[in-house]
PDB file of C-alpha atoms and ligand atoms in Angstrom:
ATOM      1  CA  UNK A 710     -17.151   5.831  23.326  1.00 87.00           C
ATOM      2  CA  UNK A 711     -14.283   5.191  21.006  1.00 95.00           C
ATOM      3  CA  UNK A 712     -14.094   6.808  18.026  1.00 97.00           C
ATOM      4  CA  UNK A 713     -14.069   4.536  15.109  1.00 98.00           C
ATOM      5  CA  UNK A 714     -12.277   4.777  11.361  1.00 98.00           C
ATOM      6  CA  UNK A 715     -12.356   1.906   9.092  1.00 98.00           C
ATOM      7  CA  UNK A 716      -9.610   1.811   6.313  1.00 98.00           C
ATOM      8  CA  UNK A 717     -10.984   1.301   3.151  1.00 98.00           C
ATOM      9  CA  UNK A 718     -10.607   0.623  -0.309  1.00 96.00           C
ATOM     10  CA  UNK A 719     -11.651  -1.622  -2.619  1.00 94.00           C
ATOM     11  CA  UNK A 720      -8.642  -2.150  -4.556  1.00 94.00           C
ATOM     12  CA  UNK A 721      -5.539  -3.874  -2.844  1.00 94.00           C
ATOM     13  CA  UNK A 722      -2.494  -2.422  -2.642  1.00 95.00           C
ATOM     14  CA  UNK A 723      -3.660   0.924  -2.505  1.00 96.00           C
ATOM     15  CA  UNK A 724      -1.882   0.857   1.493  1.00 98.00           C
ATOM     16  CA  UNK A 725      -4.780   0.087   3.857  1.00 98.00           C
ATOM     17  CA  UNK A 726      -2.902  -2.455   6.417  1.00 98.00           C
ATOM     18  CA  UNK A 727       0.059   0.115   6.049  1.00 98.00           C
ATOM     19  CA  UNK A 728      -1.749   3.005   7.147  1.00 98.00           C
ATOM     20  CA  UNK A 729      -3.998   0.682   9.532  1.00 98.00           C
ATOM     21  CA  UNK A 730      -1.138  -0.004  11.765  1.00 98.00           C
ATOM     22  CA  UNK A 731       0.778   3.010  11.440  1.00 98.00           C
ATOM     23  CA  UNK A 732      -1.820   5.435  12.172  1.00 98.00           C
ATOM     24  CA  UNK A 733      -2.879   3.002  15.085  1.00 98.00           C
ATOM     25  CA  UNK A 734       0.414   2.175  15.711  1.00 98.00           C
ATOM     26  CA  UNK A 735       1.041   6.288  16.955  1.00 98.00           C
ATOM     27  CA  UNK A 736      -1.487   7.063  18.785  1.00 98.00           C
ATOM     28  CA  UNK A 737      -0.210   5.856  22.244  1.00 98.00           C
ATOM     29  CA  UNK A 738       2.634   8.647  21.259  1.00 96.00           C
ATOM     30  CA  UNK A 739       0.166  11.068  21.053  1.00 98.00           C
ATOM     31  CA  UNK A 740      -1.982  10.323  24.384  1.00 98.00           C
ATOM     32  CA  UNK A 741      -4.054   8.066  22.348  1.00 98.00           C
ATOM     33  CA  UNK A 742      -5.107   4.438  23.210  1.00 98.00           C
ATOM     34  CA  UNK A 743      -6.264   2.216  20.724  1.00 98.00           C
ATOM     35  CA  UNK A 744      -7.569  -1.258  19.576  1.00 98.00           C
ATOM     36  CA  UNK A 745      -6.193  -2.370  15.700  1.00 98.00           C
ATOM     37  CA  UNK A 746      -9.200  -4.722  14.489  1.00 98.00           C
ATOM     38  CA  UNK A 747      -8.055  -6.968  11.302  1.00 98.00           C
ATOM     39  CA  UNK A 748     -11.159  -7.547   9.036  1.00 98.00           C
ATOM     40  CA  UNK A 749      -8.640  -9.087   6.355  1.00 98.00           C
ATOM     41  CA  UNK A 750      -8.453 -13.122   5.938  1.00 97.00           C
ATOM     42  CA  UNK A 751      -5.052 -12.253   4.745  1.00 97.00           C
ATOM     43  CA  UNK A 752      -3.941 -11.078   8.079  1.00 97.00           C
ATOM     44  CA  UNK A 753      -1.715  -8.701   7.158  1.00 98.00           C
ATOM     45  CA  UNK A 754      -2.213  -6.511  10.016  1.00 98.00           C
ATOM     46  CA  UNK A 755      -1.618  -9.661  12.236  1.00 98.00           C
ATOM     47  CA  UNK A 756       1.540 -11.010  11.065  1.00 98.00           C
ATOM     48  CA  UNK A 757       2.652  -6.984  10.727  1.00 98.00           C
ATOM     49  CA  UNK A 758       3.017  -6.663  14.748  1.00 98.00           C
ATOM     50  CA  UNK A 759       4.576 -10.112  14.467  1.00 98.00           C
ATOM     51  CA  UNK A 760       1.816 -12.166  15.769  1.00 97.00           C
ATOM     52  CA  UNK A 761       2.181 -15.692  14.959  1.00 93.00           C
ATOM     53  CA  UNK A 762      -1.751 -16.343  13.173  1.00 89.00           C
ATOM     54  CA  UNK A 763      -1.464 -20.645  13.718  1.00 87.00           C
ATOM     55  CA  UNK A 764      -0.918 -19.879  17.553  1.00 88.00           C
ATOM     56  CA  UNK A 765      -3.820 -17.744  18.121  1.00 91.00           C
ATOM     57  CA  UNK A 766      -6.292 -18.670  20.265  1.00 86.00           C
ATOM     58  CA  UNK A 767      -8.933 -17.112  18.253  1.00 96.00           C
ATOM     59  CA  UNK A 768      -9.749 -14.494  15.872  1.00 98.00           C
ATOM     60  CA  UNK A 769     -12.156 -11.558  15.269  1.00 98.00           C
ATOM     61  CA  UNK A 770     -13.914 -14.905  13.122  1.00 98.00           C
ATOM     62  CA  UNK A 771     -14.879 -16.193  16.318  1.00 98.00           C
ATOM     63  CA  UNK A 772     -16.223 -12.885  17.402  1.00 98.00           C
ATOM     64  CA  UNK A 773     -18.097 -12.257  14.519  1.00 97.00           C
ATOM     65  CA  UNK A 774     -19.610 -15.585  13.525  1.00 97.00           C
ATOM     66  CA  UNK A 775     -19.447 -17.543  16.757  1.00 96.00           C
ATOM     67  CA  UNK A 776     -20.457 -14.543  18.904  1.00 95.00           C
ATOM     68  CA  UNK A 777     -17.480 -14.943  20.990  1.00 97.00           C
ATOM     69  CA  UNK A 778     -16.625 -12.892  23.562  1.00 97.00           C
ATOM     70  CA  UNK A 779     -14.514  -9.822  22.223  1.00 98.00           C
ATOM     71  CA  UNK A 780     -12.730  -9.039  25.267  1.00 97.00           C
ATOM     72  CA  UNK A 781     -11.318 -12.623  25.539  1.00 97.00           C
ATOM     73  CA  UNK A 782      -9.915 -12.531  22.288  1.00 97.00           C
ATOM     74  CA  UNK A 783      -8.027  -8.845  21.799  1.00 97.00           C
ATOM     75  CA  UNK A 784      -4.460  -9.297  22.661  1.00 97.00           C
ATOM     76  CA  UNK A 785      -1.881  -6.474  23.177  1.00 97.00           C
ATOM     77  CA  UNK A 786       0.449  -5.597  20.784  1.00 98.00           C
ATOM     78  CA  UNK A 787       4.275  -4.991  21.082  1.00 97.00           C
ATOM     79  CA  UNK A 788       3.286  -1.356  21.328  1.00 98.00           C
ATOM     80  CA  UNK A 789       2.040  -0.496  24.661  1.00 98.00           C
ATOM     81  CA  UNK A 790      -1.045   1.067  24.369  1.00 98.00           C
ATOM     82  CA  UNK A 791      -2.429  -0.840  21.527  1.00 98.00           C
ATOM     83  CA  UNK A 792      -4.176  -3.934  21.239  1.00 98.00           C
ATOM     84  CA  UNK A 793      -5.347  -6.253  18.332  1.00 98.00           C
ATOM     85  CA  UNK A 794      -8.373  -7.994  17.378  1.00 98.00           C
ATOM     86  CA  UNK A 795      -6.259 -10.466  14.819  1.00 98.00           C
ATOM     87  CA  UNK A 796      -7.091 -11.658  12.124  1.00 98.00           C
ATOM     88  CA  UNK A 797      -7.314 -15.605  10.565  1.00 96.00           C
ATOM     89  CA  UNK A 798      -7.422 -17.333   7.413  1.00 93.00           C
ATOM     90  CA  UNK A 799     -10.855 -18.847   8.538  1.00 95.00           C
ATOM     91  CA  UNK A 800     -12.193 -15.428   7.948  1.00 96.00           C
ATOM     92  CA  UNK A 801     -12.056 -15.772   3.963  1.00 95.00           C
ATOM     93  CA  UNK A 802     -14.881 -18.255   4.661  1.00 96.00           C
ATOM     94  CA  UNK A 803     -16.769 -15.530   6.706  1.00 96.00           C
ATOM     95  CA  UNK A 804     -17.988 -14.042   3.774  1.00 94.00           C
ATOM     96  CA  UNK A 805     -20.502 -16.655   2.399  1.00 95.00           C
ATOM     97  CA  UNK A 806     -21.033 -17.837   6.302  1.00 97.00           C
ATOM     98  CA  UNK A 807     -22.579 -14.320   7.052  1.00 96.00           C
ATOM     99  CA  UNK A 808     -25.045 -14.434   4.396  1.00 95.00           C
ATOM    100  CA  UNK A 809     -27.103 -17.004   6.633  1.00 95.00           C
ATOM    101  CA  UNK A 810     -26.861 -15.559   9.886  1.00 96.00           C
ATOM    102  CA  UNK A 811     -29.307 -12.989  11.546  1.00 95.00           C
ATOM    103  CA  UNK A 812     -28.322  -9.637  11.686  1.00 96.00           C
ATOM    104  CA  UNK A 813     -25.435 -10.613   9.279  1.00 97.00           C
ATOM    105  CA  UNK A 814     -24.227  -6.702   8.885  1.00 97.00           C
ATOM    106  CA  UNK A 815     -24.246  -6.046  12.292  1.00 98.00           C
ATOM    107  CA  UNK A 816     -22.506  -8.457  13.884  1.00 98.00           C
ATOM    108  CA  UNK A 817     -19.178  -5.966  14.238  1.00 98.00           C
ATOM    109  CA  UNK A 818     -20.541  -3.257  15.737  1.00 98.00           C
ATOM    110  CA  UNK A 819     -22.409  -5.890  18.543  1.00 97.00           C
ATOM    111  CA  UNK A 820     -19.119  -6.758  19.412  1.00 97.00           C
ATOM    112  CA  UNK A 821     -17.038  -3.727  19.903  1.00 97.00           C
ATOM    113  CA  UNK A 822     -20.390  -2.192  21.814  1.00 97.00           C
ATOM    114  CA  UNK A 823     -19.318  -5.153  23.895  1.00 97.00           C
ATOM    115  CA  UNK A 824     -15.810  -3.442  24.854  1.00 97.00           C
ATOM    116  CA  UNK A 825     -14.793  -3.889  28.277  1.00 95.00           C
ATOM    117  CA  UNK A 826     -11.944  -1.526  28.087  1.00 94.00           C
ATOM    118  CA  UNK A 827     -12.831   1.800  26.763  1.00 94.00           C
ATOM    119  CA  UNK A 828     -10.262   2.685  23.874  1.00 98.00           C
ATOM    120  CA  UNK A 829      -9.748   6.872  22.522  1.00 98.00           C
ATOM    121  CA  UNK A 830      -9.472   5.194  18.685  1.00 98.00           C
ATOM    122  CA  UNK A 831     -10.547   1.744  17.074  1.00 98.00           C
ATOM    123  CA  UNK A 832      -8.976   1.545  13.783  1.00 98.00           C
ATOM    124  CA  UNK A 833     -10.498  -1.468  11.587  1.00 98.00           C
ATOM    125  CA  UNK A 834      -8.513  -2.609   8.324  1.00 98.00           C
ATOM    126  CA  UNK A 835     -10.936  -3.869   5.948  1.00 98.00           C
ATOM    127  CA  UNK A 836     -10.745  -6.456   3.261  1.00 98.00           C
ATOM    128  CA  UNK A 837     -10.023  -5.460  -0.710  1.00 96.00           C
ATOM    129  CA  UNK A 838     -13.887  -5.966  -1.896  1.00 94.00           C
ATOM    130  CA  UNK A 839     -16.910  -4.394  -1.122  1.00 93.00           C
ATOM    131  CA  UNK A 840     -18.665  -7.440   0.358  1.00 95.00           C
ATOM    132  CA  UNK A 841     -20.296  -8.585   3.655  1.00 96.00           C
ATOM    133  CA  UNK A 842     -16.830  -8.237   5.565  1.00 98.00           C
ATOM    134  CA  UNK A 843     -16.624  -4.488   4.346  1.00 97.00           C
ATOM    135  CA  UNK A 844     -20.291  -3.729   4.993  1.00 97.00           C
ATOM    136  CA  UNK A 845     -19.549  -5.250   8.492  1.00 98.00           C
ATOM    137  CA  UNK A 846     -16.635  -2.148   8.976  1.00 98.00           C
ATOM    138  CA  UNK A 847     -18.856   0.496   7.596  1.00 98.00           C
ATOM    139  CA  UNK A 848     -21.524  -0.429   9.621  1.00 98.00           C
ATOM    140  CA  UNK A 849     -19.433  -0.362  12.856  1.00 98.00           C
ATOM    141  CA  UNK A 850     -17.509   2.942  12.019  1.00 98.00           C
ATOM    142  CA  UNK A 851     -18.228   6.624  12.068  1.00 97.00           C
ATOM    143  CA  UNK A 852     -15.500   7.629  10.148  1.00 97.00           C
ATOM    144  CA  UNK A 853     -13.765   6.241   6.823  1.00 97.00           C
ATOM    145  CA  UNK A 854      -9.733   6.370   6.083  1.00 98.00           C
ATOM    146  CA  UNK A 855      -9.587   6.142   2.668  1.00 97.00           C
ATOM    147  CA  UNK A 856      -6.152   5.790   1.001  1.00 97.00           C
ATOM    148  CA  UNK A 857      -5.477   6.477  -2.328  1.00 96.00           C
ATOM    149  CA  UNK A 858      -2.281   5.619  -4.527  1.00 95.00           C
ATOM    150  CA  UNK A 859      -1.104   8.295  -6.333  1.00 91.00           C
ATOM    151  CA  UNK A 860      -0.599   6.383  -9.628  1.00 87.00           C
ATOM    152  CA  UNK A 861      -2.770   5.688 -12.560  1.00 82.00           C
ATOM    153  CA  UNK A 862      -6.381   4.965 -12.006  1.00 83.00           C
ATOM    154  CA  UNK A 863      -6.419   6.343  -8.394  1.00 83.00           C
ATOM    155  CA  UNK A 864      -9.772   7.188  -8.116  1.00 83.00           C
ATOM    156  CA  UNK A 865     -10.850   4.667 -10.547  1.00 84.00           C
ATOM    157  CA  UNK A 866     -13.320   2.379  -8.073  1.00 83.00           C
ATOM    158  CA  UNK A 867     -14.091   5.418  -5.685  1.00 86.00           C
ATOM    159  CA  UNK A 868     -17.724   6.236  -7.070  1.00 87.00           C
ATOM    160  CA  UNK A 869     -18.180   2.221  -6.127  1.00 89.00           C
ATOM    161  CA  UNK A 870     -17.007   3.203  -2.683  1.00 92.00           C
ATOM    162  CA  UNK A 871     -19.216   5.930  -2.254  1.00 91.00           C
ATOM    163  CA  UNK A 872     -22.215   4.436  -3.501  1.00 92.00           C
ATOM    164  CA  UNK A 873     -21.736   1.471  -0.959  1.00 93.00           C
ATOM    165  CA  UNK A 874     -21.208   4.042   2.124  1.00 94.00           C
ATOM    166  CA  UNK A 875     -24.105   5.961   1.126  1.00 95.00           C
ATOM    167  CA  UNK A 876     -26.493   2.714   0.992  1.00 95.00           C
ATOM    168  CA  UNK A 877     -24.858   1.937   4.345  1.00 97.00           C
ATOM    169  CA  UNK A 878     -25.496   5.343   5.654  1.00 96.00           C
ATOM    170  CA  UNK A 879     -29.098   5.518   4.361  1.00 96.00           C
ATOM    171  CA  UNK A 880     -29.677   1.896   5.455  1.00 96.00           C
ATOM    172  CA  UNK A 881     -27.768   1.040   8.652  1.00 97.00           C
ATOM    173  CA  UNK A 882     -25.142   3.414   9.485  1.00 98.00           C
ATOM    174  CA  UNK A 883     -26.341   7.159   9.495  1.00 97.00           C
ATOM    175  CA  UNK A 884     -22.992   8.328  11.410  1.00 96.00           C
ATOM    176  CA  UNK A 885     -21.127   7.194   8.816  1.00 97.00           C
ATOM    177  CA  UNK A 886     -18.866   9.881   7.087  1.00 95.00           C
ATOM    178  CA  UNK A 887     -15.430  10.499   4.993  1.00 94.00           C
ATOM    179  CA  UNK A 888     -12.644  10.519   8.100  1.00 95.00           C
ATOM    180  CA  UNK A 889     -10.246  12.210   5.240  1.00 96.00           C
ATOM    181  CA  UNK A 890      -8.333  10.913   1.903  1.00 96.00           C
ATOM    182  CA  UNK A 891      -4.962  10.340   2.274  1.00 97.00           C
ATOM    183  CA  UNK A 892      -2.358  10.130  -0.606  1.00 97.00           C
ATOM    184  CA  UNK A 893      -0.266   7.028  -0.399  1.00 97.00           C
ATOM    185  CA  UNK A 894       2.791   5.704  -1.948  1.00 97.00           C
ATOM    186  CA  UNK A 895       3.963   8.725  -3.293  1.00 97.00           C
ATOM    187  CA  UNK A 896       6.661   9.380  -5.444  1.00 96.00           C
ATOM    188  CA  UNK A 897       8.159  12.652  -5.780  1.00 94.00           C
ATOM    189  CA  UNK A 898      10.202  12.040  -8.472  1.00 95.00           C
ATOM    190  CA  UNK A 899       7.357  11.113 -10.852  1.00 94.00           C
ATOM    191  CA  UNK A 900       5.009  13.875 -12.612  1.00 94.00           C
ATOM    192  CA  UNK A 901       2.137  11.733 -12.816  1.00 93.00           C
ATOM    193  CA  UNK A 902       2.026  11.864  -8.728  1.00 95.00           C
ATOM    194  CA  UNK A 903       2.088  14.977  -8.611  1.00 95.00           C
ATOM    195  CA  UNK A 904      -0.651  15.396 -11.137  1.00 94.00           C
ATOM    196  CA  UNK A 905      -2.812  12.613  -9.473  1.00 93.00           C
ATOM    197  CA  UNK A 906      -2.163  14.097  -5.816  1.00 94.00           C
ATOM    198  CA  UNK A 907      -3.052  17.788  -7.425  1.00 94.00           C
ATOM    199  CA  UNK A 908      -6.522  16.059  -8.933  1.00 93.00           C
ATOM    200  CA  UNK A 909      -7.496  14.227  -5.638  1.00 93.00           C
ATOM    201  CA  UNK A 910      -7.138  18.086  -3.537  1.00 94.00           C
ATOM    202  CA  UNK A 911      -9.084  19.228  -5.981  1.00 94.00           C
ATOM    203  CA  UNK A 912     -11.960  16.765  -6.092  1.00 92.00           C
ATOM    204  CA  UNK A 913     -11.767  16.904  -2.791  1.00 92.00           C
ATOM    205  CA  UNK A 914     -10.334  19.713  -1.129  1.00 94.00           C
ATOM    206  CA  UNK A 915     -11.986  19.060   2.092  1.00 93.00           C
ATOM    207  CA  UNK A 916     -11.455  15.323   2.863  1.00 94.00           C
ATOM    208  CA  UNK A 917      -7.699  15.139   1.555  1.00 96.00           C
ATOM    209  CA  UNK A 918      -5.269  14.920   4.258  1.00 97.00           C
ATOM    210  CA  UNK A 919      -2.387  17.601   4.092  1.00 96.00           C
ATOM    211  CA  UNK A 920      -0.038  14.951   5.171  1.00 98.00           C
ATOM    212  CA  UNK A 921       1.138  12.721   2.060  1.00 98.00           C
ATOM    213  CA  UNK A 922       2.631   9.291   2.666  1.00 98.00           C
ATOM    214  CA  UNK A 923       6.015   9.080   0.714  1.00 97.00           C
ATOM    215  CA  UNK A 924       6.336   5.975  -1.237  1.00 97.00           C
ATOM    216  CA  UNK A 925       9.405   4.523   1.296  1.00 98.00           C
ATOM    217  CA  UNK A 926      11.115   1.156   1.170  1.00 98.00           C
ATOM    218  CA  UNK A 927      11.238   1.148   5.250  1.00 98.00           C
ATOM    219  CA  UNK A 928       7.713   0.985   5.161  1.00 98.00           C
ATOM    220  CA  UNK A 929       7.618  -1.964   3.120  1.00 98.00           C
ATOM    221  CA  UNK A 930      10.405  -3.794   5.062  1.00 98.00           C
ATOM    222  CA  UNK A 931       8.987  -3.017   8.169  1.00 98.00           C
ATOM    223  CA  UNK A 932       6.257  -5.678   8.603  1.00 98.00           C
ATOM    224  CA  UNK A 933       8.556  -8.280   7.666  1.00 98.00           C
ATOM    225  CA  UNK A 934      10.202  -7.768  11.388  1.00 98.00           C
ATOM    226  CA  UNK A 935       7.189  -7.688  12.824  1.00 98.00           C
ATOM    227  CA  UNK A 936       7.235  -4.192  13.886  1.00 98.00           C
ATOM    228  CA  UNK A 937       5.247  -0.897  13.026  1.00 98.00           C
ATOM    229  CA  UNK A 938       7.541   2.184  11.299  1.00 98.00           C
ATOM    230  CA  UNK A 939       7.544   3.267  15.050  1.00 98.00           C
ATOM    231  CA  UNK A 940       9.341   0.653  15.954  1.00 98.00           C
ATOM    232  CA  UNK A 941      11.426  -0.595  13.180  1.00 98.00           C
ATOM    233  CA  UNK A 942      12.752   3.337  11.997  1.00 98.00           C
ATOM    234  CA  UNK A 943      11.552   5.767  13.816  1.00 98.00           C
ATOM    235  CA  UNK A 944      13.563   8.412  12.026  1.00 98.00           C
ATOM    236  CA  UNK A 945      12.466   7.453   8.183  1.00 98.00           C
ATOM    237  CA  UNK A 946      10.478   9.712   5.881  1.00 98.00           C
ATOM    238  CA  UNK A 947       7.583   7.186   6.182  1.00 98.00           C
ATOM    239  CA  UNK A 948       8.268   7.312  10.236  1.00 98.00           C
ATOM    240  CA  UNK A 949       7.521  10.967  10.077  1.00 98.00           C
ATOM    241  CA  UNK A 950       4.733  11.140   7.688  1.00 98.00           C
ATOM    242  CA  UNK A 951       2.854   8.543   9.717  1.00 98.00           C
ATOM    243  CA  UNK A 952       3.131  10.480  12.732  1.00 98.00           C
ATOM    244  CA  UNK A 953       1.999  14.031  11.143  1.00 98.00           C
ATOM    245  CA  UNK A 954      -0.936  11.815   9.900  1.00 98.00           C
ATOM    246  CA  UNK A 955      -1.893  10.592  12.936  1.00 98.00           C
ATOM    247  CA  UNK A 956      -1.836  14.348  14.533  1.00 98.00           C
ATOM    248  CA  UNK A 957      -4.210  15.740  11.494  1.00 97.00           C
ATOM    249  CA  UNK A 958      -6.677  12.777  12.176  1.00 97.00           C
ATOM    250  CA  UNK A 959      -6.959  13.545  16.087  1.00 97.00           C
ATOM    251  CA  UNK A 960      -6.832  17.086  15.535  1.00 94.00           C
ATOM    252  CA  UNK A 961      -9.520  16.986  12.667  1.00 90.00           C
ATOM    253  CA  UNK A 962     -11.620  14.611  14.843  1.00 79.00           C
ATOM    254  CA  UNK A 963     -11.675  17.015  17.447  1.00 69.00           C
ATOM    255  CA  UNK A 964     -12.579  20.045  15.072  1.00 67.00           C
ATOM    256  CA  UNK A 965     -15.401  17.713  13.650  1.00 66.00           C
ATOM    257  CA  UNK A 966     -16.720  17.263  17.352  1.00 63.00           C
ATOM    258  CA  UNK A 967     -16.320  20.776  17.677  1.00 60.00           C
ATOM    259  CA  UNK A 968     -18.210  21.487  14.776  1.00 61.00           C
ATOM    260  CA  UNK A 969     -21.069  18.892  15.868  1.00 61.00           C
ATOM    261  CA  UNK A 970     -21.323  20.184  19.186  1.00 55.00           C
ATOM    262  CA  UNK A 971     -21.639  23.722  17.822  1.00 57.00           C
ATOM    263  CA  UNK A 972     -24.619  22.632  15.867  1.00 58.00           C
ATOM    264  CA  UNK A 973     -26.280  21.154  18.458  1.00 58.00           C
ATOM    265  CA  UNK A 974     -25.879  24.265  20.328  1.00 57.00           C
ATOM    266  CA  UNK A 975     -27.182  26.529  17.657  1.00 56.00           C
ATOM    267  CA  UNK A 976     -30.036  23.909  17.410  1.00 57.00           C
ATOM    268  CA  UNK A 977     -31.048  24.300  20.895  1.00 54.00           C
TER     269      UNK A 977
HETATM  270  P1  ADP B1018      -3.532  -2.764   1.043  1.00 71.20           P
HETATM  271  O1  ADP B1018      -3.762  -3.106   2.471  1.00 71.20           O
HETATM  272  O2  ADP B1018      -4.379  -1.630   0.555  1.00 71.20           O
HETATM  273  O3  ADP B1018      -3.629  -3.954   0.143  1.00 71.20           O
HETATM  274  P2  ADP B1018      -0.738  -2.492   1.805  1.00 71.20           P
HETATM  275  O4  ADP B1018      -0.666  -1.503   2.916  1.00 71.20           O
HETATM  276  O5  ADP B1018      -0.637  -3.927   2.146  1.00 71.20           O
HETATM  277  O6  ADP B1018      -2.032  -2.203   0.911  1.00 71.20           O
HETATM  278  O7  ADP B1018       0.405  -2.081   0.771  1.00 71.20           O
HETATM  279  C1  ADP B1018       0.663  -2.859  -0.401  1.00 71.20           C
HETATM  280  C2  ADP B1018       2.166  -3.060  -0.518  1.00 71.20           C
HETATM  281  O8  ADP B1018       2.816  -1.810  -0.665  1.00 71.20           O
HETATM  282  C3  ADP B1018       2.771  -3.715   0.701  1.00 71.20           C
HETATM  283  O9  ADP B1018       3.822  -4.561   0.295  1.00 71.20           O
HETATM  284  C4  ADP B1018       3.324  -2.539   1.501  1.00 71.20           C
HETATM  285  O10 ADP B1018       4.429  -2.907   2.296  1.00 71.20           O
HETATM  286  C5  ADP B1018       3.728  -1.585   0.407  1.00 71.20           C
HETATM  287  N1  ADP B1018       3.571  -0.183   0.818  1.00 71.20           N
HETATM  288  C6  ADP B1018       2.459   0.409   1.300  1.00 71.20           C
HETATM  289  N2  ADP B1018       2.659   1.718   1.524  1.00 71.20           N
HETATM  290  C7  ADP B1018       3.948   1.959   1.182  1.00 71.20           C
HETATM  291  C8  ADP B1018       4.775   3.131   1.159  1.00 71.20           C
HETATM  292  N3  ADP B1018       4.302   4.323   1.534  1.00 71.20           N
HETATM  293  N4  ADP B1018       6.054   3.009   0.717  1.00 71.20           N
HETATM  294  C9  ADP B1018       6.525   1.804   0.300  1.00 71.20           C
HETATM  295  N5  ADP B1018       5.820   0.684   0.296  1.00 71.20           N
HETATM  296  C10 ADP B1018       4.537   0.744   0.721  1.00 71.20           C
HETATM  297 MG1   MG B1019      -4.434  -4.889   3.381  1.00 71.20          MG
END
């Protein structure tokens, strides 16, 4: 069984699809294989390992609406290791097209239970809204990534959030818990980061990553050639915070397994 984060956030541009690829996008580095699914119509996380979107021969749309076949569909990535469930405009359209169709929140997790190849990590990138595509994630993933940007109104939206993954966990999802918060786009120059980064720890102490994601113009140039922060500059700041991200999140899943198994035990 994989173990499955969905990125999420309501608001755009909080750096989902960067953290989404990056975080997938080291894990064969660290032992890890995974599968990238894009649940944005935008594609972002697509066109970011340079996959051409017009020339695809389908899309996780076809999986979830059509009930294709999953396996057929996942391509690899330039990063061995890592595959991709892309992505396709057609998928804005998904939205309103779920709302008639049975089982219209499930129809994610039906798929990847249909995984031929059996991945360490599937990490989903969700769309900027709550709605059906979102619900779709949550209800496929144990864990959520949630990254905040460490600017004004950062945790403006996140009682939203937390309402929706506590229907969904009530509802149709009872695995479903915080993965971790990480701080994004941070700017060290700038008090209010600081101040913002200081009030997420200690909101939330627990769930906030150690590991802070520099604000870092390689990042942003990276998906323009088609290439994770792996690939395109392995030696910048955002390089290196990626990677010490991705070691916290397998070492904290492990400690949370730990921590599971140890309560079954005392259970027992
Ligand atoms: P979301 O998926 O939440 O909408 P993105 O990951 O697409 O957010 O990020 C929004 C924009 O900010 C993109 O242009 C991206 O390249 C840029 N960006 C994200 N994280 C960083 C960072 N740490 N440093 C610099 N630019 C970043
Ligand atoms: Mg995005």
């Amino acid at each position: 069984m994989p173990c499955i984060y969905a990125v999420v956030n309501q608001k755009g541009g909080v750096g989902k699809t960067t953290t989404a690829i990056n975080v997938a996008a080291n894990l064969p580095d660290l032992g890890k294989s995974g599968l990238i699914v894009d649940m944005d119509p935008q594609g972002n996380t697509t066109s970011g390992f340079g996959i051409d979107k017009s020339r695809l021969a389908g899309s996780v749309y076809n999986v979830i609406i059509e009930a294709a076949d999953v396996n057929a569909i996942i391509r690899p990535t330039g990063v061995p290791g890592l595959d991709i469930l892309p992505s396709h405009r057609s998928l804005a359209g998904a939205e309103i097209e779920l709302i008639g169709l049975p089982r219209r929140e499930r129809r994610l997790v039906y798929a990847l239970d249909m995984l031929r190849h059996d991945y360490d990590y599937v990490i989903i990138d969700c769309p900027p809204s709550l709605g059906l595509l979102t619900v779709n994630c949550l209800v496929a993933a144990e864990y959520m990534l949630i990254p905040i940007q460490c600017e004004y109104y950062a945790l403006e939206g996140l009682g939203a959030l937390t309402h929706t993954s506590q229907l969904i966990q009530r509802e149709l999802n009872p695995r479903l818990k915080i993965g971790g918060i990480v701080l994004t786009l941070f700017d060290p120059r700038t008090t209010l980061a600081w101040q913002v980064a200081e009030q997420v720890r200690s909101q939330y102490p627990e769930e906030t990553f150690r590991t802070i994601i520099p604000r870092n113009v390689r990042l942003s140039e990276a998906p323009s050639h088609g290439m994770p922060i792996t690939q395109y500059d392995p030696a910048s700041r955002g390089a290196v915070a990626y990677h010490e991200l991705t070691k916290e999140l397998i070492s904290r899943g492990a400690a949370a397994n730990h921590h599971e198994l140890t309560k079954e035990l005392i259970a027992r």
